[in-house]
Short mmCIF file of C-alpha atoms in Angstrom, two decimals:
data_model
loop_
_atom_site.label_atom_id
_atom_site.label_comp_id
_atom_site.label_asym_id
_atom_site.label_seq_id
_atom_site.Cartn_x
_atom_site.Cartn_y
_atom_site.Cartn_z
CA MET V 1 26.26 -11.16 -71.42
CA ARG V 2 26.54 -7.58 -70.22
CA LEU V 3 23.13 -7.95 -68.53
CA ASN V 4 24.30 -11.08 -66.70
CA LYS V 5 27.36 -9.23 -65.39
CA LEU V 6 25.22 -6.35 -64.09
CA LEU V 7 22.89 -8.77 -62.30
CA ALA V 8 25.81 -10.59 -60.70
CA THR V 9 27.33 -7.31 -59.50
CA ALA V 10 24.02 -6.13 -57.97
CA LEU V 11 23.51 -9.47 -56.21
CA ALA V 12 27.00 -9.38 -54.70
CA ALA V 13 26.45 -5.83 -53.43
CA SER V 14 23.15 -6.80 -51.86
CA ILE V 15 24.71 -9.76 -50.03
CA THR V 16 27.56 -7.56 -48.75
CA LEU V 17 25.15 -4.93 -47.40
CA GLY V 18 23.11 -7.63 -45.69
CA LEU V 19 26.18 -9.02 -43.94
CA VAL V 20 27.21 -5.57 -42.75
CA ALA V 21 23.73 -4.96 -41.38
CA CYS V 22 23.81 -8.30 -39.50
CA ASP V 23 27.17 -7.45 -37.91
CA SER V 24 25.98 -3.97 -36.83
CA GLY V 25 22.47 -4.65 -35.55
CA VAL V 26 22.49 -1.88 -32.86
CA SER V 27 24.35 0.78 -34.81
CA ASN V 28 21.18 2.56 -35.88
CA LYS V 29 19.63 2.64 -32.36
CA PRO V 30 20.10 5.45 -29.83
CA ALA V 31 22.57 5.04 -26.99
CA ASP V 32 21.52 3.09 -23.91
CA GLY V 33 19.58 5.16 -21.41
CA SER V 34 17.93 7.44 -23.95
CA LYS V 35 14.17 7.89 -23.89
CA GLU V 36 13.65 5.92 -27.07
CA THR V 37 15.74 2.99 -25.90
CA GLN V 38 13.86 2.81 -22.61
CA THR V 39 10.56 2.84 -24.47
CA GLU V 40 11.74 0.08 -26.80
CA GLN V 41 12.82 -2.05 -23.87
CA LYS V 42 9.48 -1.53 -22.16
CA ASP V 43 7.57 -2.35 -25.34
CA ALA V 44 9.71 -5.45 -25.82
CA LYS V 45 8.39 -6.91 -22.55
CA LYS V 46 6.68 -10.22 -23.13
CA PRO V 47 2.88 -10.13 -22.81
CA ASP V 48 2.94 -12.63 -19.95
CA ASP V 49 5.56 -10.81 -17.83
CA ASN V 50 2.71 -9.54 -15.63
CA GLY V 51 0.49 -12.54 -16.08
CA GLY V 52 -1.00 -10.97 -19.16
CA LYS V 53 -2.18 -7.93 -17.17
CA LYS V 54 -1.64 -4.33 -18.21
CA GLU V 55 1.00 -2.46 -16.21
CA LEU V 56 -0.40 0.29 -13.99
CA ASN V 57 1.55 3.10 -12.32
CA ILE V 58 0.27 4.51 -9.03
CA ASP V 59 1.77 7.62 -7.41
CA VAL V 60 1.51 7.78 -3.61
CA ILE V 61 2.21 11.22 -2.13
CA LEU V 62 2.35 11.13 1.68
CA LYS V 63 2.55 13.95 4.21
CA THR V 64 6.10 12.87 4.96
CA THR V 65 8.25 9.76 4.78
CA ALA V 66 10.26 10.87 7.82
CA SER V 67 8.25 9.24 10.61
CA GLU V 68 7.52 5.75 11.86
CA TYR V 69 3.78 6.00 11.26
CA TRP V 70 4.14 7.01 7.62
CA GLY V 71 6.60 4.15 7.22
CA TYR V 72 3.70 1.74 7.85
CA VAL V 73 1.52 3.49 5.27
CA GLN V 74 4.38 3.25 2.77
CA ALA V 75 4.95 -0.44 3.61
CA GLY V 76 1.28 -1.21 2.99
CA ALA V 77 1.27 0.57 -0.37
CA LEU V 78 4.40 -1.26 -1.51
CA ALA V 79 3.01 -4.58 -0.25
CA TYR V 80 0.12 -4.27 -2.69
CA SER V 81 2.62 -3.82 -5.51
CA LYS V 82 4.59 -6.85 -4.35
CA GLU V 83 1.45 -8.98 -4.43
CA HIS V 84 0.40 -7.55 -7.81
CA PRO V 85 3.56 -7.25 -9.99
CA GLU V 86 1.66 -5.44 -12.74
CA VAL V 87 1.05 -2.51 -10.35
CA LYS V 88 4.06 -0.23 -9.95
CA VAL V 89 3.91 2.05 -6.91
CA ASN V 90 5.97 5.22 -6.45
CA VAL V 91 6.01 6.67 -2.91
CA VAL V 92 7.16 10.21 -2.09
CA GLY V 93 6.61 12.60 0.80
CA ALA V 94 7.70 15.92 2.23
CA SER V 95 10.57 16.21 4.72
CA SER V 96 8.19 17.08 7.58
CA GLU V 97 4.51 17.64 8.30
CA THR V 98 5.00 21.41 8.10
CA ALA V 99 6.81 21.37 4.72
CA PHE V 100 3.68 22.58 2.93
CA ASP V 101 5.32 24.12 -0.14
CA GLU V 102 7.54 21.07 -0.57
CA GLN V 103 4.56 18.74 -0.77
CA LEU V 104 2.69 21.04 -3.16
CA ALA V 105 5.75 21.06 -5.43
CA LEU V 106 5.84 17.24 -5.37
CA ILE V 107 2.17 17.13 -6.33
CA GLU V 108 2.61 19.64 -9.16
CA THR V 109 5.60 17.76 -10.56
CA ASP V 110 3.95 14.34 -10.46
CA LEU V 111 0.64 15.55 -11.89
CA ALA V 112 2.47 17.15 -14.81
CA SER V 113 4.72 14.15 -15.47
CA GLY V 114 2.09 12.11 -17.30
CA LYS V 115 3.65 8.93 -15.85
CA TYR V 116 0.87 7.85 -13.53
CA ASP V 117 -2.51 6.20 -14.00
CA ALA V 118 -3.84 7.22 -10.56
CA PHE V 119 -2.84 9.18 -7.47
CA VAL V 120 -3.03 8.48 -3.75
CA MET V 121 -2.58 11.62 -1.64
CA ALA V 122 -2.27 12.42 2.07
CA PRO V 123 -2.49 16.23 2.05
CA LEU V 124 -0.70 18.55 4.44
CA GLN V 125 -3.04 21.36 3.36
CA ALA V 126 -6.22 19.77 2.06
CA ASP V 127 -7.66 22.99 0.62
CA MET V 128 -4.51 23.77 -1.35
CA VAL V 129 -4.28 20.21 -2.66
CA ALA V 130 -7.94 20.39 -3.71
CA SER V 131 -7.11 23.34 -5.96
CA LYS V 132 -4.09 21.53 -7.42
CA ILE V 133 -6.19 18.54 -8.49
CA ALA V 134 -9.14 20.56 -9.82
CA ASN V 135 -8.39 19.65 -13.44
CA VAL V 136 -7.01 16.14 -12.93
CA GLU V 137 -8.65 13.49 -15.10
CA LYS V 138 -6.94 10.50 -13.47
CA PRO V 139 -8.42 8.80 -10.36
CA VAL V 140 -7.46 10.40 -7.03
CA ILE V 141 -7.72 8.61 -3.67
CA ALA V 142 -7.26 10.48 -0.37
CA VAL V 143 -5.48 8.58 2.40
CA ASP V 144 -5.29 9.44 6.12
CA THR V 145 -6.69 12.96 5.59
CA LYS V 146 -9.78 13.96 3.63
CA ILE V 147 -9.66 16.23 0.58
CA ASP V 148 -12.87 18.13 -0.13
CA SER V 149 -12.93 17.79 -3.91
CA PRO V 150 -15.23 16.12 -6.46
CA LYS V 151 -12.06 14.69 -8.03
CA VAL V 152 -11.46 12.48 -4.99
CA LEU V 153 -13.22 9.17 -5.50
CA SER V 154 -12.62 7.71 -2.05
CA PHE V 155 -11.12 8.46 1.36
CA VAL V 156 -9.17 5.62 2.95
CA GLY V 157 -8.39 6.13 6.60
CA THR V 158 -9.47 6.25 10.19
CA GLY V 159 -12.73 7.81 11.25
CA ASN V 160 -10.66 10.24 13.32
CA ALA V 161 -13.52 11.73 15.32
CA ALA V 162 -14.92 8.30 16.21
CA ALA V 163 -11.45 6.97 17.07
CA GLY V 164 -10.70 10.06 19.14
CA LYS V 165 -13.98 9.63 21.02
CA LEU V 166 -13.01 6.05 21.83
CA GLY V 167 -9.63 7.22 23.11
CA GLY V 168 -11.07 10.07 25.15
CA ALA V 169 -13.56 7.78 26.86
CA GLU V 170 -10.90 5.17 27.68
CA ALA V 171 -8.59 7.88 29.03
CA VAL V 172 -11.29 9.06 31.47
CA LYS V 173 -11.81 5.50 32.69
CA ALA V 174 -8.05 5.13 33.19
CA ALA V 175 -7.84 8.47 35.02
CA LYS V 176 -10.61 7.43 37.42
CA ALA V 177 -8.85 4.11 38.01
CA ALA V 178 -5.64 6.03 38.75
CA GLY V 179 -7.42 7.94 41.52
CA TRP V 180 -8.24 11.28 39.90
CA LYS V 181 -11.38 12.81 41.42
CA GLU V 182 -11.57 15.81 39.09
CA ILE V 183 -11.22 14.79 35.44
CA LYS V 184 -9.86 17.52 33.20
CA ALA V 185 -8.23 17.06 29.80
CA ILE V 186 -6.01 19.30 27.69
CA CYS V 187 -5.10 18.49 24.10
CA ILE V 188 -1.65 18.93 22.58
CA SER V 189 -2.67 18.93 18.94
CA GLY V 190 -0.69 18.77 15.70
CA VAL V 191 -0.74 21.43 13.00
CA GLN V 192 -3.37 24.13 13.49
CA GLY V 193 -5.90 24.00 10.66
CA ASP V 194 -5.18 20.38 9.76
CA THR V 195 -8.49 18.55 9.36
CA THR V 196 -7.20 15.28 10.80
CA ALA V 197 -5.90 17.01 13.93
CA ALA V 198 -9.19 18.89 14.30
CA ASP V 199 -11.23 15.69 13.98
CA ARG V 200 -9.12 13.89 16.58
CA MET V 201 -9.43 16.78 19.02
CA GLU V 202 -13.20 16.92 18.55
CA GLY V 203 -13.34 13.17 19.14
CA TYR V 204 -11.29 13.49 22.34
CA LYS V 205 -13.68 16.19 23.55
CA GLN V 206 -16.74 14.05 22.88
CA GLY V 207 -15.22 11.00 24.57
CA VAL V 208 -14.06 12.88 27.66
CA GLU V 209 -17.38 14.63 28.11
CA ALA V 210 -19.38 11.45 27.50
CA GLU V 211 -17.66 9.88 30.52
CA GLY V 212 -18.24 12.92 32.75
CA GLY V 213 -14.90 14.68 32.30
CA GLU V 214 -14.15 18.29 31.34
CA PHE V 215 -12.30 19.06 28.11
CA LEU V 216 -10.46 22.39 28.30
CA ALA V 217 -10.76 23.29 24.61
CA GLY V 218 -9.61 26.87 25.19
CA GLU V 219 -6.24 25.63 26.44
CA THR V 220 -5.39 23.49 23.40
CA GLN V 221 -1.70 23.59 22.47
CA TYR V 222 -0.30 23.12 18.93
CA ALA V 223 2.99 21.27 18.54
CA ASP V 224 3.07 21.08 14.70
CA ALA V 225 3.30 17.29 15.09
CA VAL V 226 6.90 17.73 16.34
CA ALA V 227 8.17 16.21 19.59
CA ASP V 228 10.45 19.14 20.50
CA LYS V 229 7.54 21.57 20.36
CA ALA V 230 5.44 19.17 22.42
CA VAL V 231 7.97 19.48 25.26
CA ALA V 232 7.52 23.25 25.27
CA CYS V 233 3.74 22.83 25.19
CA MET V 234 3.83 20.48 28.17
CA GLU V 235 6.08 22.80 30.14
CA GLY V 236 3.56 25.57 29.56
CA ILE V 237 0.70 23.37 30.76
CA MET V 238 2.58 22.52 33.97
CA GLN V 239 3.20 26.21 34.66
CA THR V 240 -0.48 27.02 34.13
CA HIS V 241 -1.69 24.01 36.12
CA PRO V 242 0.78 23.32 38.95
CA GLU V 243 -1.96 21.26 40.61
CA GLY V 244 -1.79 18.67 37.81
CA ILE V 245 -4.07 17.68 34.95
CA SER V 246 -5.58 14.21 34.74
CA ILE V 247 -5.44 13.73 30.94
CA ILE V 248 -3.09 15.03 28.25
CA ALA V 249 -4.66 13.97 24.94
CA CYS V 250 -2.15 14.16 22.10
CA ASN V 251 -2.46 14.26 18.32
CA ASN V 252 0.11 11.47 17.86
CA ASP V 253 2.39 9.17 19.81
CA ASP V 254 5.54 11.24 19.31
CA ILE V 255 3.80 14.18 20.99
CA ALA V 256 2.50 11.99 23.83
CA MET V 257 5.92 10.49 24.53
CA ALA V 258 7.58 13.92 24.48
CA ALA V 259 4.95 15.37 26.81
CA ALA V 260 5.36 12.46 29.24
CA ARG V 261 9.15 12.97 29.26
CA ALA V 262 8.69 16.66 30.00
CA ALA V 263 6.41 15.87 32.96
CA LYS V 264 8.62 13.16 34.40
CA GLY V 265 9.74 14.04 37.91
CA ASN V 266 6.78 16.32 38.58
CA PRO V 267 4.83 14.57 41.36
CA LYS V 268 1.60 16.36 40.43
CA TYR V 269 1.71 14.69 37.00
CA GLU V 270 2.82 11.27 38.20
CA LYS V 271 -0.65 9.77 37.59
CA THR V 272 -1.51 11.81 34.50
CA ILE V 273 -2.90 9.79 31.57
CA PHE V 274 -0.83 10.50 28.46
CA LEU V 275 -2.97 9.51 25.49
CA GLY V 276 -1.34 9.19 22.06
CA PHE V 277 -2.60 8.36 18.60
CA ASP V 278 -1.19 5.98 15.94
CA GLY V 279 -0.11 2.95 17.99
CA ILE V 280 3.41 2.76 16.51
CA ILE V 281 6.21 0.46 17.72
CA SER V 282 7.98 3.15 19.74
CA ALA V 283 4.67 3.90 21.47
CA CYS V 284 4.22 0.21 22.31
CA ASP V 285 7.68 0.23 23.90
CA ALA V 286 6.87 3.42 25.81
CA ILE V 287 3.57 2.00 27.05
CA LEU V 288 5.28 -1.19 28.24
CA LYS V 289 7.85 0.93 30.11
CA GLY V 290 5.20 3.22 31.58
CA ASP V 291 6.37 6.27 29.64
CA GLU V 292 3.06 6.61 27.75
CA THR V 293 -0.27 5.44 29.11
CA MET V 294 -2.26 4.45 26.04
CA SER V 295 -2.65 5.06 22.33
CA VAL V 296 -5.44 5.10 19.79
CA ALA V 297 -4.01 2.72 17.20
CA GLN V 298 -4.85 3.33 13.59
CA GLU V 299 -3.90 0.84 10.91
CA GLY V 300 -1.40 2.67 8.73
CA TYR V 301 -0.32 -0.47 6.89
CA SER V 302 -3.91 -1.32 6.00
CA MET V 303 -4.45 2.29 4.97
CA GLY V 304 -1.58 2.20 2.48
CA TYR V 305 -2.60 -1.17 1.07
CA LYS V 306 -6.29 -0.33 0.73
CA SER V 307 -5.62 3.06 -0.86
CA VAL V 308 -3.58 1.53 -3.69
CA GLU V 309 -6.18 -1.23 -4.04
CA ALA V 310 -8.89 1.44 -4.38
CA ALA V 311 -6.83 3.30 -6.99
CA VAL V 312 -6.47 0.14 -9.08
CA LYS V 313 -10.20 -0.56 -8.86
CA ALA V 314 -10.94 3.01 -9.96
CA ILE V 315 -8.65 2.67 -12.99
CA ASN V 316 -10.43 -0.54 -13.95
CA GLY V 317 -13.84 1.10 -13.65
CA GLU V 318 -14.89 -0.87 -10.58
CA LYS V 319 -17.14 0.62 -7.91
CA ILE V 320 -15.39 1.78 -4.71
CA GLU V 321 -16.81 3.09 -1.45
CA LYS V 322 -16.59 6.82 -0.71
CA PHE V 323 -15.14 6.01 2.72
CA ILE V 324 -13.00 2.96 3.38
CA ASP V 325 -12.47 2.63 7.13
CA SER V 326 -9.09 1.15 8.01
CA GLY V 327 -10.12 0.65 11.65
CA ALA V 328 -8.89 1.75 15.09
CA SER V 329 -8.32 0.22 18.53
CA ILE V 330 -6.85 1.11 21.92
CA VAL V 331 -3.32 0.03 22.89
CA THR V 332 -2.60 -0.36 26.60
CA LYS V 333 0.01 -2.22 28.62
CA ALA V 334 -2.19 -5.32 28.32
CA ASN V 335 -1.87 -5.64 24.54
CA ALA V 336 1.14 -3.48 23.60
CA ALA V 337 3.47 -6.47 23.14
CA ASP V 338 1.08 -8.14 20.68
CA ARG V 339 0.61 -4.89 18.80
CA LYS V 340 4.38 -4.45 18.51
CA LYS V 341 4.79 -7.96 17.11
CA THR V 342 2.12 -7.27 14.48
CA LEU V 343 3.78 -4.04 13.37
CA GLU V 344 7.21 -5.67 13.14
CA GLY V 345 5.66 -8.30 10.90
CA TYR V 346 4.44 -5.58 8.52
CA LEU V 347 7.89 -4.08 8.18
CA ASN V 348 9.53 -7.45 7.59
CA LYS V 349 7.26 -8.47 4.71
#
């Protein structure tokens, strides 16, 4: 009898505890937003949320996110993620193309975070970035600018020297058509020491000389990829060459547009060919208005897309090419409207 009473009491207590537990199902879990809760929520994801595919996290570190051109690279990278929901893409960049320490800090932070399966990097200082990634075990893809490191599996970008040569040659043809008898070219470059800027300048030189022009390498100006500095560079060129110069070959479109504005009103520079690089929307507008002559268009959107695609292939152990050429073309008044429409389509995806 006593035993029956004890059993009944134990059973009642067990039922009571069970009911309490049912009513307080989250009481023994950490508060929302804590690391553990976030992990639980992630682990609770259904297997078919990503079509049964494993989630991958790609970190894209650009030179800057504060320019139109880099906006296309970013749009391309994010477009890959949109088409492949299992691939999560994080895009960051420095505040300008001379914020070297800022970009290095971003790289250090992201490498140490342990959150990413692969990295896509557009270095401001390729040699410094090479040292930062020396011990990285995750796949690294260079975009836009090469990184001389065995850790880099592929470079996705424009063959800058070849593209520059194409632009230089076309600029000479345009200068001859504009009536220049003596073809001389001066380059307003970007950041001194930047490999991309150096490759473009070498390409311009080759293209100009191949068509019989003279490239004044000793008079190269450096504008740090900033329009305001390009104005000062152009003013200096006009003081040194009051007779006029047939070609001003610029590292990017912002520099070309700024240089053209600075020369506006100077009759000796009325027929000068202002050659830019990137082929961005604002350059298309400037070309259509006659404020920039032509641009070497590189495919920033394709660059961003293909770099993330290469990173995913590397994670999955697939073979990727050491150099993935995103292509280049020349934008003139004849095709600037079509180019603008294409770029607007990228941004509206």
